[in-house]
Tab-separated table of C-alpha atoms in Angstrom:
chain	number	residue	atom	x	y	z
P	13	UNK	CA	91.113	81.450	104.465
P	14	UNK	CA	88.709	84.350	104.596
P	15	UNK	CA	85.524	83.947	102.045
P	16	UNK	CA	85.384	86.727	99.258
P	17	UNK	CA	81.785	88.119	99.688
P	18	UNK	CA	80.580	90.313	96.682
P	19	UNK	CA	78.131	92.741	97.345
P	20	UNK	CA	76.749	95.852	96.250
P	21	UNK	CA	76.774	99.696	98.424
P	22	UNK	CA	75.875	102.939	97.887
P	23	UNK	CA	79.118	105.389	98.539
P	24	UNK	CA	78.121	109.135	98.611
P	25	UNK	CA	74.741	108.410	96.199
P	26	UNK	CA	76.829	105.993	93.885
P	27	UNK	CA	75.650	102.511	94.050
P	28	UNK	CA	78.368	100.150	93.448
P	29	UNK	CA	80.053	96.532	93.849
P	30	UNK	CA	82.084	95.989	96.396
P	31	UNK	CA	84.661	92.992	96.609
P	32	UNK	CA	85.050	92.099	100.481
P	33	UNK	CA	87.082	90.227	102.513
P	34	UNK	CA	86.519	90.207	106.497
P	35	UNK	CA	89.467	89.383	108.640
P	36	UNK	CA	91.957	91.523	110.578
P	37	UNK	CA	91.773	95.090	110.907
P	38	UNK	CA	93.351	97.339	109.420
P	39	UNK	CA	91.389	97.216	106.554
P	40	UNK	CA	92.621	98.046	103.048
P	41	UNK	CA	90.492	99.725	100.900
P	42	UNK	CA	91.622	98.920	97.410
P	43	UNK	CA	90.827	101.508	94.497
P	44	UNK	CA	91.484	100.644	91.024
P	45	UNK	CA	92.431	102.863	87.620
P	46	UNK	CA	90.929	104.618	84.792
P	47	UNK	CA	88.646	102.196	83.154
P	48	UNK	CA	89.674	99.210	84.990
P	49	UNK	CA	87.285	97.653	87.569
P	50	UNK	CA	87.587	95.889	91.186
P	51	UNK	CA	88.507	92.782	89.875
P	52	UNK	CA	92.290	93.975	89.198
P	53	UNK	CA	92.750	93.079	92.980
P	54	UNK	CA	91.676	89.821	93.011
P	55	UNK	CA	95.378	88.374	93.253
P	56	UNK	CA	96.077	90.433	96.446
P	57	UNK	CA	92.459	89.672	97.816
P	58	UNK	CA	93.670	85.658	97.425
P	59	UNK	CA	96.746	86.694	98.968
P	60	UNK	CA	95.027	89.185	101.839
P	61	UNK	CA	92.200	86.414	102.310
P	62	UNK	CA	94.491	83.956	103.438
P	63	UNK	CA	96.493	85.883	105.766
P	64	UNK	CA	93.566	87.033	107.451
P	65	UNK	CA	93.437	90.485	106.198
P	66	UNK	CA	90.292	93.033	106.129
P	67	UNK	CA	90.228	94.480	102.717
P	68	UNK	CA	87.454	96.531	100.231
P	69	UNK	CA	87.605	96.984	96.743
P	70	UNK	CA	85.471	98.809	94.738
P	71	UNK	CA	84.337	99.545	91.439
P	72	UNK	CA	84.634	103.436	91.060
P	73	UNK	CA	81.635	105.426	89.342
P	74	UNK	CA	82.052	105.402	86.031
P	75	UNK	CA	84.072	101.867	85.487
P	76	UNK	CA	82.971	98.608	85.977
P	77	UNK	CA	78.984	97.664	87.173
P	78	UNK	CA	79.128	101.076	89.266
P	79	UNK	CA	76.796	103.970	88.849
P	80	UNK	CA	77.813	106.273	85.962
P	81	UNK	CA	79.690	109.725	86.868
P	82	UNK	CA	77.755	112.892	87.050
P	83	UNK	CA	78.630	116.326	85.401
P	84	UNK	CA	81.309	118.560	86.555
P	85	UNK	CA	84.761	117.917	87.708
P	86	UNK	CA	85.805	113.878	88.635
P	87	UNK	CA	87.760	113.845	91.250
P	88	UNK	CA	86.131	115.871	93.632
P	89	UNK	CA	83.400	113.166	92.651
P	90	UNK	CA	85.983	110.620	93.438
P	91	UNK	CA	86.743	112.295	97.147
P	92	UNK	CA	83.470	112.051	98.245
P	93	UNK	CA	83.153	108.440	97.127
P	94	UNK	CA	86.786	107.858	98.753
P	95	UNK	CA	85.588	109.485	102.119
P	96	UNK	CA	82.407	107.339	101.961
P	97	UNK	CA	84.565	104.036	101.268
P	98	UNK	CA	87.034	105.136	104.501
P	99	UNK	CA	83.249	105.759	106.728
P	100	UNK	CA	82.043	102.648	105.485
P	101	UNK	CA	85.395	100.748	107.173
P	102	UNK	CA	84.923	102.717	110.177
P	103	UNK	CA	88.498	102.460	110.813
P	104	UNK	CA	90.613	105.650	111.365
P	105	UNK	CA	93.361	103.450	110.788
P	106	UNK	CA	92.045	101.973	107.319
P	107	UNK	CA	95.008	102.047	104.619
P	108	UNK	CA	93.986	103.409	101.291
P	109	UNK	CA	95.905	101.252	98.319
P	110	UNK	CA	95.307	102.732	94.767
P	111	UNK	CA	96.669	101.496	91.492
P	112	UNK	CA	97.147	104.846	88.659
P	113	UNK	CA	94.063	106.482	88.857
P	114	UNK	CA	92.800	105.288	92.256
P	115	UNK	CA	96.268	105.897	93.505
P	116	UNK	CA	95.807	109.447	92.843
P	117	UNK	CA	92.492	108.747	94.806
P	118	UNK	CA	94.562	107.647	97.643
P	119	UNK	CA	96.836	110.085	98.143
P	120	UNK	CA	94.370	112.701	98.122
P	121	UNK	CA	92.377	110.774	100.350
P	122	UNK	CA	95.120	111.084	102.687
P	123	UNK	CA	95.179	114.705	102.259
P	124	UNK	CA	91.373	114.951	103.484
P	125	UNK	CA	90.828	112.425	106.028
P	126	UNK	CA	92.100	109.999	108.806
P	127	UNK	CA	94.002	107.202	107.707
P	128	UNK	CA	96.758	104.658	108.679
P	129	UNK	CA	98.850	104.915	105.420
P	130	UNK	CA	98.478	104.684	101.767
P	131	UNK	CA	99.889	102.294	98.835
P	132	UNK	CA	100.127	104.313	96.056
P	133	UNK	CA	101.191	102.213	92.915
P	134	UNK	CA	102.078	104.272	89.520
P	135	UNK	CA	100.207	106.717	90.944
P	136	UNK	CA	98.691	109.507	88.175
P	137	UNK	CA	98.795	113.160	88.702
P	138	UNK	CA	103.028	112.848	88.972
P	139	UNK	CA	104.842	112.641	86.124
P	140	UNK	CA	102.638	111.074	83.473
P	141	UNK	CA	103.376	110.052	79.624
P	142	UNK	CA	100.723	111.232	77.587
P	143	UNK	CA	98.596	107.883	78.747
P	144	UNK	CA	95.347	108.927	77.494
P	145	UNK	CA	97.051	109.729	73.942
P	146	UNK	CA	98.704	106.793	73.553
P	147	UNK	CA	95.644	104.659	74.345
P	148	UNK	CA	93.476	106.841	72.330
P	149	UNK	CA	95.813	106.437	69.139
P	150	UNK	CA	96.178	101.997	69.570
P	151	UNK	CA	95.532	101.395	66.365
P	152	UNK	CA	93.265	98.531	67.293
P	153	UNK	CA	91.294	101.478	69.457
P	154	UNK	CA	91.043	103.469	67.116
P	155	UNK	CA	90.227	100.996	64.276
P	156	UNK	CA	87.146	99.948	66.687
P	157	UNK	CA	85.776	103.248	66.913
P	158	UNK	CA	85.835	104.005	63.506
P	159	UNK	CA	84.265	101.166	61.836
P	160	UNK	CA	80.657	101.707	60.724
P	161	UNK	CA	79.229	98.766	61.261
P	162	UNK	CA	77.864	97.284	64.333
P	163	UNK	CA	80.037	95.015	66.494
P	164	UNK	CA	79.758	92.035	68.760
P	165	UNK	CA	80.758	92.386	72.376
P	166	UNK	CA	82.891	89.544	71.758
P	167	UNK	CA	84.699	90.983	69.524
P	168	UNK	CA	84.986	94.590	71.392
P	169	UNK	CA	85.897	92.711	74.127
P	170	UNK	CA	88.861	91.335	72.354
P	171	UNK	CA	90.122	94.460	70.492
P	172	UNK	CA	90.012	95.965	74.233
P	173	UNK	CA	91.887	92.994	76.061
P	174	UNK	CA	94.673	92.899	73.637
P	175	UNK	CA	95.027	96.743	74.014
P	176	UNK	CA	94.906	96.148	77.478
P	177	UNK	CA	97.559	93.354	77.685
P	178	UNK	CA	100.270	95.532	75.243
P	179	UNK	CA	99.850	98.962	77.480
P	180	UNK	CA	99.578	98.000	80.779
P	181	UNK	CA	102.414	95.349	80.961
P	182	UNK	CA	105.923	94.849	80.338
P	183	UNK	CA	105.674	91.386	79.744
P	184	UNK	CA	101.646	90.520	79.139
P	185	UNK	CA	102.491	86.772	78.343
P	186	UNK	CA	102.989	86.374	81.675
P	187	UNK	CA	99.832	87.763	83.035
P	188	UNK	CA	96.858	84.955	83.929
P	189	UNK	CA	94.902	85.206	80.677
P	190	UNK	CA	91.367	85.364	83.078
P	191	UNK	CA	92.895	88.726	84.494
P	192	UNK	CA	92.753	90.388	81.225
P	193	UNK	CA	89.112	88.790	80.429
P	194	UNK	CA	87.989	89.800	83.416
P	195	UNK	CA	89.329	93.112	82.176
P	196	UNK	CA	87.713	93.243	78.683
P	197	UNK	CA	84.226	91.523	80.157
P	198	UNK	CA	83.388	95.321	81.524
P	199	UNK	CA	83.976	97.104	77.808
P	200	UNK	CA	81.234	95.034	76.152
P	201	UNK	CA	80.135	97.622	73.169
P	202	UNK	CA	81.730	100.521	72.022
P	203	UNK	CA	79.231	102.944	73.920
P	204	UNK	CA	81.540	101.403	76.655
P	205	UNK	CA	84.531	102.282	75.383
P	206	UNK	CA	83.571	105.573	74.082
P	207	UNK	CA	81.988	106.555	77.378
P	208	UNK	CA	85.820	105.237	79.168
P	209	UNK	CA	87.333	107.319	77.146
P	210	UNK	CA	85.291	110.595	77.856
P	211	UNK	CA	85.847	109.861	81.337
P	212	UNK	CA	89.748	110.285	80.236
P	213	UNK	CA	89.230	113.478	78.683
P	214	UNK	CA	87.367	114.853	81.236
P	215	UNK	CA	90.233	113.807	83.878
P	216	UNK	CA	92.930	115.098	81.918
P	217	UNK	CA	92.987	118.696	82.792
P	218	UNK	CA	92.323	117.513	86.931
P	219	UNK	CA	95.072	115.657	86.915
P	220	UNK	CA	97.832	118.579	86.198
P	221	UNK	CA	98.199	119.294	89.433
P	222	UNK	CA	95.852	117.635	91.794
P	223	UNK	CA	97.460	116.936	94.928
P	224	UNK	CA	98.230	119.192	98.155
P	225	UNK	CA	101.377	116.180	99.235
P	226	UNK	CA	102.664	118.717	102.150
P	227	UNK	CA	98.884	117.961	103.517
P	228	UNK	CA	100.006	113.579	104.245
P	229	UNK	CA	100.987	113.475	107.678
P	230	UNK	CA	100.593	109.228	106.994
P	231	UNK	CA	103.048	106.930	105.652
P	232	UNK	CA	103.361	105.886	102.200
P	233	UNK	CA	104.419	103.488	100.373
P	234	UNK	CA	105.113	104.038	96.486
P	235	UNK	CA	105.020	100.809	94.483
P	236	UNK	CA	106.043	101.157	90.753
P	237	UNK	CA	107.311	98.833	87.999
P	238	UNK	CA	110.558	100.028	86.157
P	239	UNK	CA	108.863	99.389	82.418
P	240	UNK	CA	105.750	101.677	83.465
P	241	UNK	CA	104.825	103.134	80.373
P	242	UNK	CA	101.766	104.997	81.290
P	243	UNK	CA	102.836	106.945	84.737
P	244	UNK	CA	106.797	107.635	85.368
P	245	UNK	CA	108.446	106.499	87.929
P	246	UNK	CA	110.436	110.111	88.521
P	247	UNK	CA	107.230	111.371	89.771
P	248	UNK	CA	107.550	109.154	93.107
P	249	UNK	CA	110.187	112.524	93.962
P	250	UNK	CA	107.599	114.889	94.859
P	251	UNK	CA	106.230	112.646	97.395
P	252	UNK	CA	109.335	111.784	99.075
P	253	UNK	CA	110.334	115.206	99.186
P	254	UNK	CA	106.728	116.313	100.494
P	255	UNK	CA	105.624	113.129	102.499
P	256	UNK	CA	108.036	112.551	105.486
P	257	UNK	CA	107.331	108.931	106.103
P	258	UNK	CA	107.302	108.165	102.233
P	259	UNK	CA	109.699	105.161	100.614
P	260	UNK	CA	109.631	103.724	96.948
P	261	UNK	CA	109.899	100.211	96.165
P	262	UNK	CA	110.413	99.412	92.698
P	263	UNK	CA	109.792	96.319	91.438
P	264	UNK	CA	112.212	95.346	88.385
P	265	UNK	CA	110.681	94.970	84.832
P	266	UNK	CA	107.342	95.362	85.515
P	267	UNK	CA	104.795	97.473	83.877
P	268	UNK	CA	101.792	99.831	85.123
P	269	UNK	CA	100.010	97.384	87.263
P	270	UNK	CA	102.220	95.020	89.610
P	271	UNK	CA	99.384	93.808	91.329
P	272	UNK	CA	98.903	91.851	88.533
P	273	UNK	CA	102.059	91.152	86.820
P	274	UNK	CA	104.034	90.755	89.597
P	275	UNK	CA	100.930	89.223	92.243
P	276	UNK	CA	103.293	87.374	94.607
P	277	UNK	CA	105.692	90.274	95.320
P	278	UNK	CA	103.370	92.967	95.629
P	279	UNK	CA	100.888	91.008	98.097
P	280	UNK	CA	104.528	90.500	99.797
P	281	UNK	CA	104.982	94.158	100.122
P	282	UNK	CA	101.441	95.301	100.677
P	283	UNK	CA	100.939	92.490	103.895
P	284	UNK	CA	104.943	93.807	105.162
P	285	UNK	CA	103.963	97.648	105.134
P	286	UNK	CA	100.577	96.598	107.130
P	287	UNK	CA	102.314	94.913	109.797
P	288	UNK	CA	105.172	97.535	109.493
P	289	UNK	CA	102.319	100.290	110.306
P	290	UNK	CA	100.651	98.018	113.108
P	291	UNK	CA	103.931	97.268	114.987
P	292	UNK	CA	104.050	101.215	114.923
P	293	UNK	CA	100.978	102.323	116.182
């Protein structure tokens, strides 16, 4: 069983935490979504850990105890600080695995720089619902950003985990109750929040049309839960028409972050398209 060693790194003038296993190359550099943090890939570092897997995850600027984000468009931001992450590993062969937002990170990742695949789960930039509309309208959101009155981050923390638990999973009372702490413990006042959600707004309009697919010549793997409410699975088309090594797996009532809700099965497919890949090469 490989030791989880956290750290912090600078990435392209962002210092941030890092989450690192050592083990086994390839490694897997594991990017996370809008206003989540590193710690969503805890499970599959367990997992990874004890099959003697390299992996990286990251806090991305902006989100969790990384370095804010600076003016102008994100993801450009976001490819330098991918193509920093992929140096870092100095492994052409790394495998960039990115849940909604860092899935989007991923793929375009792929699009820029040498890589041995990508795991791209619920990816956004496909075929999204209106995501940052229907979080922006929770009624417990939006109750917490209205109220006049100062609040304790106890008490943010628990309007935000809640919120959390009812959008990002089809069945939250079967998620480990520390996941969605761990979730809440990095939206600790409502400048947090407020700044998260700025971050969406900002995003929105980049993530109409952000990807150049034609441009993967790697394989990839698309992960997504059927009861995704946030990113549809009918996007996963454009990449298997673009991408010529692409596949789907879908992974049956399940919400918009299996590495979570469905732990066991996801690590099951992440560790089976590594070795698939390795055999390959």
């Amino acid at each position: 069983m490989q030791p989880l060693f956290e750290h912090r790194l600078e990435l392209a003038g962002y210092e941030t935490r890092v989450l690192e296993l050592e083990g086994e190359d390839p490694p897997l550099l594991l990017l996370h979504g809008w206003s989540d943090s590193a710690d969503t890939w805890r499970h599959a570092l367990d997992a990874l850990g004890r099959r003697d897997r390299r992996a990286i995850a990251v806090d991305l600027p902006g989100f969790g105890a990384a370095d804010p984000l600076r003016e102008g468009a994100v993801l450009p931001q976001y490819d330098a600080f991918a193509a920093d992450l992929r140096a870092y590993a100095e492994d052409d062969g790394a495998i960039a695995v990115g849940n909604s937002l860092g899935g989007c990170v991923a793929l375009r990742l792929a699009e820029r720089a040498p890589l041995g695949g990508v795991v791209a789960v619920a990816p956004a930039g496909l075929d999204m619902a209106r995501w940052f509309a229907i979080v922006e309208r929770d009624p417990a959101v939006r109750r917490l950003l209205s109220l006049p009155l100062p609040l304790p981050g106890r008490a943010v923390q628990e309007v935000v985990g809640r919120a959390y638990a009812a959008l990002a999973f089809a069945r939250p009372d079967r998620v480990d109750p520390r996941v969605i702490r761990a979730f809440a413990a990095h939206h600790g006042s409502r400048e947090a929040v407020a700044s998260f959600l700025e971050i969406g707004r900002r995003l929105l309009p980049e993530l109409k049309d952000p990807f150049e697919l034609a441009a993967i010549g790697v394989p990839v793997l698309l992960v997504w839960g059927t009861d995704d409410r946030l990113v549809f699975q009918t996007g996963a088309e454009r990449v298997l028409a673009a991408v010529r090594e692409s596949r789907l797996e879908v992974l049956d009532g399940c919400g918009h972050c299996p590495q979570i809700e469905e732990p066991d099965r996801f690590a099951e497919l992440l560790l089976g398209f590594v070795e698939e890949e390795a055999r390959a090469a």
